[in-house]
Structure formats: structure tokens, C-alpha cells
CSV table of C-alpha atoms and ligand atoms in Angstrom, one decimal:
chain,number,residue,atom,x,y,z
A,14,UNK,CA,-103.2,42.6,-8.3
A,15,UNK,CA,-100.2,44.9,-8.5
A,16,UNK,CA,-97.4,42.7,-9.7
A,17,UNK,CA,-94.9,45.5,-9.5
A,18,UNK,CA,-95.5,46.3,-5.8
A,19,UNK,CA,-92.3,45.2,-4.1
A,20,UNK,CA,-89.6,45.6,-6.7
A,21,UNK,CA,-89.3,41.9,-7.4
A,22,UNK,CA,-91.8,42.0,-10.2
A,23,UNK,CA,-90.2,39.4,-12.5
A,24,UNK,CA,-90.2,36.7,-9.8
A,25,UNK,CA,-93.8,37.5,-8.9
A,26,UNK,CA,-95.1,37.4,-12.4
A,27,UNK,CA,-93.2,34.2,-13.1
A,28,UNK,CA,-94.7,32.6,-10.0
A,29,UNK,CA,-98.1,33.9,-11.1
A,30,UNK,CA,-97.7,32.4,-14.5
A,31,UNK,CA,-96.6,29.1,-13.1
A,32,UNK,CA,-99.6,29.0,-10.8
A,33,UNK,CA,-102.0,29.9,-13.6
A,34,UNK,CA,-100.5,27.4,-16.1
A,35,UNK,CA,-100.4,24.6,-13.5
A,36,UNK,CA,-104.2,25.0,-13.1
A,37,UNK,CA,-104.9,25.4,-16.8
A,38,UNK,CA,-103.0,22.3,-17.7
A,39,UNK,CA,-103.9,20.1,-14.7
A,40,UNK,CA,-106.7,18.5,-16.8
A,41,UNK,CA,-103.9,16.9,-18.9
A,42,UNK,CA,-102.8,14.9,-15.9
A,43,UNK,CA,-106.4,13.6,-15.5
A,44,UNK,CA,-106.6,12.8,-19.2
A,45,UNK,CA,-103.3,11.0,-19.2
A,46,UNK,CA,-104.5,8.8,-16.3
A,47,UNK,CA,-107.8,8.1,-18.1
A,48,UNK,CA,-105.8,7.0,-21.2
A,49,UNK,CA,-103.5,4.8,-19.1
A,50,UNK,CA,-106.5,3.0,-17.7
A,51,UNK,CA,-108.1,2.7,-21.2
A,52,UNK,CA,-104.9,1.4,-22.7
A,53,UNK,CA,-104.6,-1.1,-19.9
A,54,UNK,CA,-101.1,0.0,-18.8
A,55,UNK,CA,-101.8,-0.7,-15.2
A,56,UNK,CA,-103.3,-4.1,-15.7
A,57,UNK,CA,-100.5,-5.2,-18.0
A,58,UNK,CA,-97.8,-4.3,-15.5
A,59,UNK,CA,-99.8,-6.0,-12.7
A,60,UNK,CA,-100.2,-9.2,-14.8
A,61,UNK,CA,-96.5,-9.2,-15.7
A,62,UNK,CA,-95.7,-9.4,-12.0
A,63,UNK,CA,-92.6,-7.3,-12.2
A,64,UNK,CA,-91.6,-3.9,-13.6
A,65,UNK,CA,-91.7,-3.6,-17.4
A,66,UNK,CA,-89.5,-1.8,-19.8
A,67,UNK,CA,-90.9,0.6,-22.3
A,68,UNK,CA,-90.5,-1.9,-25.2
A,69,UNK,CA,-92.2,-4.6,-23.2
A,70,UNK,CA,-95.1,-2.3,-22.5
A,71,UNK,CA,-95.4,-1.1,-26.1
A,72,UNK,CA,-95.5,-4.7,-27.3
A,73,UNK,CA,-97.9,-6.0,-24.6
A,74,UNK,CA,-100.3,-3.1,-25.2
A,75,UNK,CA,-100.0,-3.6,-28.9
A,76,UNK,CA,-99.2,0.0,-29.5
A,77,UNK,CA,-97.9,1.0,-32.9
A,78,UNK,CA,-94.1,0.9,-32.9
A,79,UNK,CA,-94.1,4.4,-34.2
A,80,UNK,CA,-95.6,5.5,-30.9
A,81,UNK,CA,-92.7,4.4,-28.7
A,82,UNK,CA,-91.3,7.9,-28.2
A,83,UNK,CA,-94.6,9.5,-27.5
A,84,UNK,CA,-95.5,6.7,-25.1
A,85,UNK,CA,-92.3,7.4,-23.3
A,86,UNK,CA,-93.3,11.0,-22.8
A,87,UNK,CA,-96.8,9.9,-21.7
A,88,UNK,CA,-95.3,7.6,-19.1
A,89,UNK,CA,-92.9,10.3,-18.0
A,90,UNK,CA,-95.7,12.6,-16.9
A,91,UNK,CA,-97.6,9.8,-15.2
A,92,UNK,CA,-94.4,8.7,-13.4
A,93,UNK,CA,-93.8,12.3,-12.4
A,94,UNK,CA,-97.4,12.3,-11.0
A,95,UNK,CA,-96.7,9.3,-8.8
A,96,UNK,CA,-98.6,6.6,-10.8
A,97,UNK,CA,-95.5,4.6,-11.8
A,98,UNK,CA,-92.1,4.2,-10.2
A,99,UNK,CA,-89.1,4.2,-12.6
A,100,UNK,CA,-86.0,2.1,-12.0
A,101,UNK,CA,-83.0,2.0,-14.2
A,102,UNK,CA,-81.6,-1.5,-14.8
A,103,UNK,CA,-79.0,-3.1,-17.0
A,104,UNK,CA,-80.5,-4.2,-20.3
A,105,UNK,CA,-81.3,-7.9,-20.3
A,106,UNK,CA,-79.2,-9.9,-22.7
A,107,UNK,CA,-82.0,-12.3,-23.5
A,108,UNK,CA,-85.5,-11.7,-24.7
A,109,UNK,CA,-88.5,-13.5,-23.2
A,110,UNK,CA,-88.5,-13.6,-19.5
A,111,UNK,CA,-90.3,-16.9,-19.2
A,112,UNK,CA,-88.7,-18.8,-22.0
A,113,UNK,CA,-85.8,-20.3,-20.1
A,114,UNK,CA,-85.9,-23.4,-22.3
A,115,UNK,CA,-84.9,-21.3,-25.3
A,116,UNK,CA,-81.5,-20.3,-24.0
A,117,UNK,CA,-79.6,-19.1,-26.9
A,118,UNK,CA,-75.9,-18.1,-26.6
A,119,UNK,CA,-75.6,-14.5,-27.6
A,120,UNK,CA,-72.5,-12.5,-28.4
A,121,UNK,CA,-71.1,-10.3,-25.6
A,122,UNK,CA,-72.9,-6.9,-25.8
A,123,UNK,CA,-72.1,-3.5,-24.4
A,124,UNK,CA,-73.8,-3.1,-21.1
A,125,UNK,CA,-76.8,-0.8,-21.7
A,126,UNK,CA,-79.2,0.7,-19.2
A,127,UNK,CA,-82.9,0.7,-19.6
A,128,UNK,CA,-85.8,2.0,-17.6
A,129,UNK,CA,-88.5,-0.2,-16.1
A,130,UNK,CA,-91.9,0.9,-14.8
A,131,UNK,CA,-93.6,-0.5,-11.7
A,132,UNK,CA,-96.9,0.3,-10.1
A,133,UNK,CA,-97.2,2.6,-7.1
A,134,UNK,CA,-99.8,2.6,-4.3
A,135,UNK,CA,-102.1,5.0,-6.2
A,136,UNK,CA,-102.0,3.0,-9.5
A,137,UNK,CA,-102.6,-0.2,-7.5
A,138,UNK,CA,-106.0,1.2,-6.8
A,139,UNK,CA,-106.7,1.0,-10.5
A,140,UNK,CA,-106.1,-2.7,-11.2
A,141,UNK,CA,-109.2,-4.3,-12.7
A,142,UNK,CA,-110.4,-7.3,-10.8
A,143,UNK,CA,-108.6,-6.2,-7.6
A,144,UNK,CA,-110.5,-4.7,-4.6
A,145,UNK,CA,-110.8,-1.8,-4.3
A,146,UNK,CA,-110.6,-0.7,-8.0
A,147,UNK,CA,-111.5,2.8,-8.9
A,148,UNK,CA,-111.4,2.6,-12.7
A,149,UNK,CA,-115.2,3.0,-12.8
A,150,UNK,CA,-114.9,6.4,-11.2
A,151,UNK,CA,-112.6,7.5,-14.0
A,152,UNK,CA,-115.0,6.1,-16.6
A,153,UNK,CA,-118.0,7.8,-15.0
A,154,UNK,CA,-116.4,11.2,-14.3
A,155,UNK,CA,-115.0,11.3,-17.9
A,156,UNK,CA,-118.3,10.2,-19.5
A,157,UNK,CA,-118.9,12.7,-22.4
A,158,UNK,CA,-122.2,13.9,-20.8
A,159,UNK,CA,-120.3,14.8,-17.6
A,160,UNK,CA,-117.3,16.5,-19.4
A,161,UNK,CA,-119.4,18.3,-22.0
A,162,UNK,CA,-121.7,19.9,-19.3
A,163,UNK,CA,-118.9,22.3,-18.5
A,164,UNK,CA,-119.4,24.0,-21.9
A,165,UNK,CA,-122.9,25.0,-20.6
A,166,UNK,CA,-121.7,26.5,-17.3
A,167,UNK,CA,-122.1,30.1,-18.4
A,168,UNK,CA,-125.7,29.5,-19.5
A,169,UNK,CA,-126.3,27.6,-16.2
A,170,UNK,CA,-125.1,30.5,-14.0
A,171,UNK,CA,-127.6,32.8,-15.9
A,172,UNK,CA,-130.6,30.5,-15.3
A,173,UNK,CA,-133.1,31.1,-12.4
A,174,UNK,CA,-133.6,27.5,-11.3
A,175,UNK,CA,-132.5,24.8,-9.0
A,176,UNK,CA,-131.2,22.5,-11.7
A,177,UNK,CA,-127.7,21.0,-11.4
A,178,UNK,CA,-125.4,21.8,-14.2
A,179,UNK,CA,-125.7,18.2,-15.4
A,180,UNK,CA,-129.5,18.6,-15.8
A,181,UNK,CA,-129.3,22.0,-17.4
A,182,UNK,CA,-126.8,20.8,-20.0
A,183,UNK,CA,-128.3,17.3,-20.7
A,184,UNK,CA,-132.0,17.8,-20.1
A,185,UNK,CA,-132.3,15.1,-17.4
A,186,UNK,CA,-131.0,14.6,-13.9
A,187,UNK,CA,-127.8,12.6,-13.3
A,188,UNK,CA,-129.8,9.9,-11.4
A,189,UNK,CA,-132.3,9.7,-14.3
A,190,UNK,CA,-129.5,9.2,-16.7
A,191,UNK,CA,-128.1,6.4,-14.5
A,192,UNK,CA,-131.5,4.8,-14.2
A,193,UNK,CA,-132.4,4.8,-17.9
A,194,UNK,CA,-133.0,1.2,-19.1
A,195,UNK,CA,-131.0,1.7,-22.2
A,196,UNK,CA,-128.0,2.7,-20.2
A,197,UNK,CA,-128.2,-0.1,-17.6
A,198,UNK,CA,-124.5,-0.5,-17.8
A,199,UNK,CA,-124.0,3.0,-16.7
A,200,UNK,CA,-126.0,2.3,-13.5
A,201,UNK,CA,-123.9,-0.8,-13.0
A,202,UNK,CA,-120.7,1.3,-13.5
A,203,UNK,CA,-121.9,3.9,-10.9
A,204,UNK,CA,-122.8,1.2,-8.4
A,205,UNK,CA,-119.3,-0.4,-9.0
A,206,UNK,CA,-117.7,3.0,-8.4
A,207,UNK,CA,-119.6,3.4,-5.1
A,208,UNK,CA,-118.8,-0.2,-4.1
A,209,UNK,CA,-115.1,0.4,-4.7
A,210,UNK,CA,-115.2,3.3,-2.3
A,211,UNK,CA,-117.1,1.2,0.2
A,212,UNK,CA,-114.4,-1.5,0.0
A,213,UNK,CA,-112.1,1.2,1.6
A,214,UNK,CA,-114.3,0.8,4.7
A,215,UNK,CA,-112.4,-2.4,5.5
A,216,UNK,CA,-109.4,-0.3,6.4
A,217,UNK,CA,-111.5,2.0,8.6
A,218,UNK,CA,-113.9,-0.3,10.4
A,219,UNK,CA,-111.4,-1.3,13.0
A,220,UNK,CA,-111.1,2.4,14.0
A,221,UNK,CA,-114.8,2.7,14.5
A,222,UNK,CA,-115.8,-0.6,15.9
A,223,UNK,CA,-117.2,1.2,18.9
A,224,UNK,CA,-119.9,2.7,16.7
A,225,UNK,CA,-121.4,-0.7,15.9
A,226,UNK,CA,-120.9,-2.4,19.2
A,227,UNK,CA,-124.2,-3.2,21.0
A,228,UNK,CA,-126.3,-2.8,17.9
A,229,UNK,CA,-128.9,-5.4,17.1
A,230,UNK,CA,-130.2,-3.9,13.9
A,231,UNK,CA,-129.0,-1.4,11.3
A,232,UNK,CA,-130.5,0.1,8.1
A,233,UNK,CA,-127.9,1.1,5.4
A,234,UNK,CA,-129.9,3.8,3.7
A,235,UNK,CA,-129.2,4.2,0.0
A,236,UNK,CA,-126.6,1.5,0.7
A,237,UNK,CA,-126.2,0.5,-3.0
A,238,UNK,CA,-125.1,-3.1,-3.5
A,239,UNK,CA,-124.5,-3.5,0.2
A,240,UNK,CA,-120.7,-3.6,0.3
A,241,UNK,CA,-120.5,-1.7,3.6
A,242,UNK,CA,-123.2,-3.8,5.2
A,243,UNK,CA,-121.3,-6.9,4.3
A,244,UNK,CA,-118.1,-5.6,5.8
A,245,UNK,CA,-120.0,-4.6,9.0
A,246,UNK,CA,-121.5,-8.1,9.1
A,247,UNK,CA,-118.0,-9.7,8.9
A,248,UNK,CA,-117.1,-7.9,12.1
A,249,UNK,CA,-120.5,-8.1,13.7
A,250,UNK,CA,-122.3,-11.1,12.3
A,251,UNK,CA,-125.2,-10.9,14.7
A,252,UNK,CA,-126.4,-7.4,13.5
A,253,UNK,CA,-129.6,-7.6,11.4
A,254,UNK,CA,-128.6,-5.4,8.4
A,255,UNK,CA,-131.2,-4.0,5.9
A,256,UNK,CA,-129.9,-2.3,2.8
A,257,UNK,CA,-132.5,0.2,1.5
A,258,UNK,CA,-132.0,1.5,-2.1
A,259,UNK,CA,-134.0,2.2,-5.2
A,260,UNK,CA,-135.9,-0.9,-6.4
A,261,UNK,CA,-133.9,-1.1,-9.7
A,262,UNK,CA,-130.6,-1.1,-7.7
A,263,UNK,CA,-131.5,-4.0,-5.3
A,264,UNK,CA,-133.8,-5.9,-7.7
A,265,UNK,CA,-131.4,-8.8,-8.4
A,266,UNK,CA,-129.4,-8.8,-5.2
A,267,UNK,CA,-129.6,-11.8,-2.8
A,268,UNK,CA,-129.4,-11.3,0.9
A,269,UNK,CA,-128.2,-13.7,3.6
A,270,UNK,CA,-129.5,-14.7,7.0
A,271,UNK,CA,-128.7,-11.3,8.5
A,272,UNK,CA,-128.6,-9.2,5.3
A,273,UNK,CA,-131.8,-8.1,3.7
A,274,UNK,CA,-132.2,-5.9,0.6
A,275,UNK,CA,-135.3,-3.7,0.4
A,276,UNK,CA,-136.3,-1.6,-2.6
A,277,UNK,CA,-137.9,1.7,-1.5
A,278,UNK,CA,-137.6,5.4,-1.3
A,279,UNK,CA,-135.7,7.0,1.6
A,280,UNK,CA,-137.8,10.2,1.0
A,281,UNK,CA,-140.9,8.3,1.9
A,282,UNK,CA,-139.9,5.9,4.7
A,283,UNK,CA,-137.1,4.1,6.3
A,284,UNK,CA,-137.5,0.7,8.1
A,285,UNK,CA,-137.0,0.9,11.9
A,286,UNK,CA,-133.7,-0.1,13.4
A,287,UNK,CA,-131.2,0.6,16.3
A,288,UNK,CA,-129.1,2.6,13.9
A,289,UNK,CA,-129.2,4.1,10.4
A,290,UNK,CA,-126.1,4.4,8.2
A,291,UNK,CA,-125.8,7.0,5.6
A,292,UNK,CA,-122.6,6.6,3.7
A,293,UNK,CA,-122.0,9.0,0.8
A,294,UNK,CA,-125.6,9.8,0.6
A,295,UNK,CA,-126.3,13.3,2.1
A,296,UNK,CA,-123.7,14.9,-0.1
A,297,UNK,CA,-126.0,14.1,-3.1
A,298,UNK,CA,-128.8,16.3,-1.9
A,299,UNK,CA,-129.5,19.9,-1.0
A,300,UNK,CA,-130.4,20.9,2.6
A,301,UNK,CA,-134.1,20.8,2.0
A,302,UNK,CA,-134.0,17.2,0.8
A,303,UNK,CA,-131.4,16.1,3.4
A,304,UNK,CA,-133.8,17.3,6.1
A,305,UNK,CA,-136.4,15.0,4.6
A,306,UNK,CA,-134.0,12.1,4.7
A,307,UNK,CA,-132.8,12.9,8.2
A,308,UNK,CA,-136.3,13.3,9.6
A,309,UNK,CA,-137.2,9.8,8.2
A,310,UNK,CA,-134.0,8.5,9.8
A,311,UNK,CA,-135.0,10.0,13.1
A,312,UNK,CA,-138.4,8.3,12.8
A,313,UNK,CA,-136.7,5.0,12.0
A,314,UNK,CA,-134.7,5.0,15.3
A,315,UNK,CA,-137.5,6.6,17.4
A,316,UNK,CA,-138.4,3.3,19.0
A,317,UNK,CA,-135.0,3.1,20.5
A,318,UNK,CA,-135.2,6.2,22.7
A,319,UNK,CA,-131.7,7.6,23.4
A,320,UNK,CA,-130.1,4.4,22.3
A,321,UNK,CA,-130.7,5.0,18.6
A,322,UNK,CA,-128.2,6.7,16.4
A,323,UNK,CA,-127.5,7.9,12.9
A,324,UNK,CA,-124.0,7.1,11.5
A,325,UNK,CA,-123.0,9.4,8.7
A,326,UNK,CA,-119.9,8.9,6.5
A,327,UNK,CA,-119.3,11.9,4.4
A,328,UNK,CA,-116.8,14.7,3.8
A,329,UNK,CA,-116.5,17.5,6.4
A,330,UNK,CA,-114.7,20.2,4.6
A,331,UNK,CA,-112.0,21.8,6.7
A,332,UNK,CA,-110.8,25.0,4.9
A,333,UNK,CA,-108.5,25.8,7.8
A,334,UNK,CA,-106.5,22.5,7.5
A,335,UNK,CA,-102.8,22.8,6.8
A,336,UNK,CA,-103.2,19.9,4.4
A,337,UNK,CA,-103.9,22.1,1.3
A,338,UNK,CA,-104.1,19.2,-1.1
A,339,UNK,CA,-106.7,17.4,1.1
A,340,UNK,CA,-108.9,20.5,1.3
A,341,UNK,CA,-108.5,20.9,-2.5
A,342,UNK,CA,-109.8,17.4,-3.0
A,343,UNK,CA,-112.7,18.0,-0.7
A,344,UNK,CA,-113.5,21.3,-2.6
A,345,UNK,CA,-113.3,19.4,-5.9
A,346,UNK,CA,-115.7,16.8,-4.6
A,347,UNK,CA,-118.0,19.7,-3.6
A,348,UNK,CA,-118.0,20.8,-7.3
A,349,UNK,CA,-118.8,17.2,-8.4
A,350,UNK,CA,-121.8,17.0,-6.1
A,351,UNK,CA,-122.9,20.5,-7.0
A,352,UNK,CA,-122.7,20.0,-10.8
A,353,UNK,CA,-124.0,16.4,-10.9
A,354,UNK,CA,-126.8,16.4,-8.3
A,355,UNK,CA,-127.2,19.9,-6.9
A,356,UNK,CA,-125.7,18.3,-3.8
A,357,UNK,CA,-122.9,19.7,-1.6
A,358,UNK,CA,-120.0,18.8,0.6
A,359,UNK,CA,-120.5,20.5,4.0
A,360,UNK,CA,-118.2,22.1,6.5
A,361,UNK,CA,-118.5,21.7,10.3
A,362,UNK,CA,-120.8,24.7,10.5
A,363,UNK,CA,-123.1,23.4,7.8
A,364,UNK,CA,-123.3,20.0,9.4
A,365,UNK,CA,-124.2,21.5,12.7
A,366,UNK,CA,-127.0,23.6,11.2
A,367,UNK,CA,-128.4,20.6,9.2
A,368,UNK,CA,-128.3,18.2,12.1
A,369,UNK,CA,-129.9,20.7,14.6
A,370,UNK,CA,-132.5,21.7,12.0
A,371,UNK,CA,-133.4,18.0,11.6
A,372,UNK,CA,-134.1,17.9,15.4
A,373,UNK,CA,-131.0,16.1,16.6
A,374,UNK,CA,-129.4,17.3,19.8
A,375,UNK,CA,-125.9,15.8,19.8
A,376,UNK,CA,-123.3,14.8,17.3
A,377,UNK,CA,-119.6,14.1,16.9
A,378,UNK,CA,-117.4,14.5,13.8
A,379,UNK,CA,-114.3,12.4,13.6
A,380,UNK,CA,-112.1,12.6,10.5
A,381,UNK,CA,-111.0,8.9,10.1
A,382,UNK,CA,-111.6,7.9,6.5
A,383,UNK,CA,-108.8,9.7,4.7
A,384,UNK,CA,-110.7,12.6,3.2
A,385,UNK,CA,-114.1,11.6,4.8
A,386,UNK,CA,-115.4,11.8,8.3
A,387,UNK,CA,-117.4,9.7,10.6
A,388,UNK,CA,-120.4,11.7,12.0
A,389,UNK,CA,-122.2,10.1,14.9
A,390,UNK,CA,-125.6,11.7,15.5
A,391,UNK,CA,-127.9,11.1,18.5
A,392,UNK,CA,-131.5,12.1,19.0
B,464,SAH,N1,-124.1,4.2,0.3
B,464,SAH,C1,-123.5,3.6,-0.9
B,464,SAH,C2,-124.1,4.3,-2.2
B,464,SAH,C3,-123.9,5.7,-2.3
B,464,SAH,S1,-124.4,6.4,-3.8
B,464,SAH,C4,-122.0,3.7,-0.9
B,464,SAH,O1,-121.4,4.5,-0.2
B,464,SAH,O2,-121.4,2.9,-1.6
B,464,SAH,C5,-126.0,7.0,-3.5
B,464,SAH,C6,-127.1,5.9,-3.5
B,464,SAH,O3,-128.3,6.6,-3.3
B,464,SAH,C7,-127.3,5.2,-4.8
B,464,SAH,O4,-127.1,3.8,-4.6
B,464,SAH,C8,-128.7,5.5,-5.3
B,464,SAH,O5,-129.3,4.4,-5.9
B,464,SAH,C9,-129.3,5.8,-3.9
B,464,SAH,N2,-130.6,6.5,-4.0
B,464,SAH,C10,-130.9,7.6,-4.8
B,464,SAH,N3,-132.1,8.0,-4.5
B,464,SAH,C11,-132.7,7.1,-3.6
B,464,SAH,C12,-133.9,7.1,-2.9
B,464,SAH,N4,-134.9,7.9,-3.2
B,464,SAH,N5,-134.1,6.1,-2.0
B,464,SAH,C13,-133.1,5.2,-1.7
B,464,SAH,N6,-131.9,5.2,-2.3
B,464,SAH,C14,-131.7,6.2,-3.2
């Protein structure tokens, strides 16, 4: 790059430095968010029921009083990043919001302003106990084994194998790590994270009701704890839903009249149904393994002739989109899938190849889930 090319070199080099530093330091925004979750800032404001001042936060969170000024700067970044909304109010003359019975006459004070912090729509997605809640995604993505693997990326790029970075760095696959008995809570955390995303389906289902209309049966392949199937059943109670997942995932889950959990292996066989749902599944696997899954899906709907269908919910990367931030998120997801599972997020061309290679003849991609798409596939 020739920074001196157009006689405006200072401006160019400053812009280049800003761009570079923005990317170098962006991990601090992620880390600050992780700390806010760990400290319980979001839950405390939520429980309080109204915006909180800095001193109220410091005392509720039991931070050391010497940390007030650093906590202010921490909140300043998170507020700038859209996780808190700041309002300036006149300083209350009495302490203790709920202690009306203790009304004490105080001397007239100078009117002082203070700042209060409220939650915003993105931080409301991190309230523990509310649905959806994405704190488990933060806990999972920032697990030391996931963060530390990046120190091995140079070694990984030099290796001649198909291992994901996670496996190369940690000596086991990410799914093995999740499934280890001693780490059962990690598997639970992962399933919770997936369930949180699935809760988002309640906002999208009304836009894709047509996909489920007329179905008598559906298999939710690798459906985790069955959150999506339950939401589908709320709208279409007559559909017979089967959730297929690994035996250890569904072992203790109870079905209902029209919801059945089956432990199995989607690479071996998938129970027959009118339709197969694959939500956030194919992005975990490379093309070769996706073909195996898709061929088993095709077999599962084969009894339905042209009526059967596969319903995929996954990212379809659109690098031409004018929404640069959305594409960036999709490309980041691709790196998560690549480094954790050797999986991938696919663009339209890659979906087309994969689906045609699996023997399907017709499909339609509709971007309706924020950063994900609905992909309807027909035999
Ligand atoms: N569809 C769910 C879960 C997606 S996570 C949702 O969107 O919430 C991927 C799922 O694949 C996990 O639940 C994992 O247990 C499951 N899985 C991995 N290997 C599998 C296999 N061989 N057979 C069936 N399920 C599998």
C-alpha cells in the first residue's frame, strides 16, 4: 500500500491506524462484555427494575469502593457499545428507594446531577432466567480451551491434516470435550446456548408458518433439547415431532404426546417423516459429512415422494450485502465453525453445490432470521 499516493498522506495514514487499532483492540469490547456478565451488572439492573446510579451498582455488585472510578470507565465503554443507556438525573435527596417508611428530613442540598444506567435491547438478551438468554454463549466462547487455541494457529496452519484448530490445540475434538463425563456441565452449557438461539425462533415462526402447514410428521435432526420442536408444536399441535440427537443429550428428556426424543446418530440413520429440520447443524460439518447427513435426510423423506422436504436454518453468507456489519458477523461465525468443528458457514453458491451434490433438485433460500436464512429443500 502506498500511503503517499494522493498527496493526502497524513489523513490516509491516520485512517489506516484507526482501522488497524480498532481491530486490534476490539477484543477488549468482548472482554468487557464478558466481565459485565460475570460481575452480574445486567442481572442487578434488571432486578432493580429501574436505571441504577454508579454508586448503587458498586454497592449492589459488592465491588471494592476503591474501584468506583475504574468501574465508571468500564461502564463508559459498554455504554458506548450500546449495552447500557445512560441518563443524567438530579441526584436523589434520600437514600434507599424502597424505604419510604424511613423518611428523614434532610437539609436543603445543592442540586447535583448523576448518571443512571439502564439496560438496552442487546443487554436484555443477557438477563439470566429470561428467555432467550445468551450468557452461556459468552461462557462457552470464552472458555480457556477456546481462547487459548488461538495461540496454536501458526502451528495448525503448518499441519497437514483435517483437524480443527480446537482439536489441534487441545488434543480432542470440541464435541468430545463437550461430551466428556467429567465436564457434563459444559455439555449442559452448550445445549443451553443452543436452546437460547432456538428461543429466537418464536419471533420467526410466524414468518415461515407456510413451511410447516400440511405436515403430519417432522424429525428435528440434531435438535438438541427440542426447543424448536416445542415451538413448532405450539403453532401446529397435530404434527408428530421427533427430536433426534446424541443419546447423552436426550437421555433424561421427557417427551409429550406429539413430541418424542430419540437417541441416535444422524450419520447412520434418520427416522422417516414428512419433513426433516436441520437447524444450526450443517454448519458444524465439512461438505463430505454434510453430504452423509443430507443423504440420510433424503432417505427419511423418501416415502413422501415430492411432498417431503428438508427445512434448513443456517447462515447463508452474503458478501455482496450492503450491511457490512451483518456480513462481518456471518464471517466471524464461519471462523467459529472452522476453528471449533472444522465446519463452515456457506454462501449461496456453496449451498447450491452441496444440495445438488446430495441429489436434491430444488431449493429456496430466504433470509428471515436476522443473520440466518431459511432454506427449503425439495427432492
Ligand atoms: N438444532 C439445535 C442444536 C444445534 S447444535 C439448535 O439449533 O438448537 C448441534 C447438535 O448436533 C448438538 O445438539 C449435538 O449434540 C448434535 N449432534 C452432534 N453429532 C450428532 C450425531 N452424530 N447425531 C445426532 N446429533 C448430533
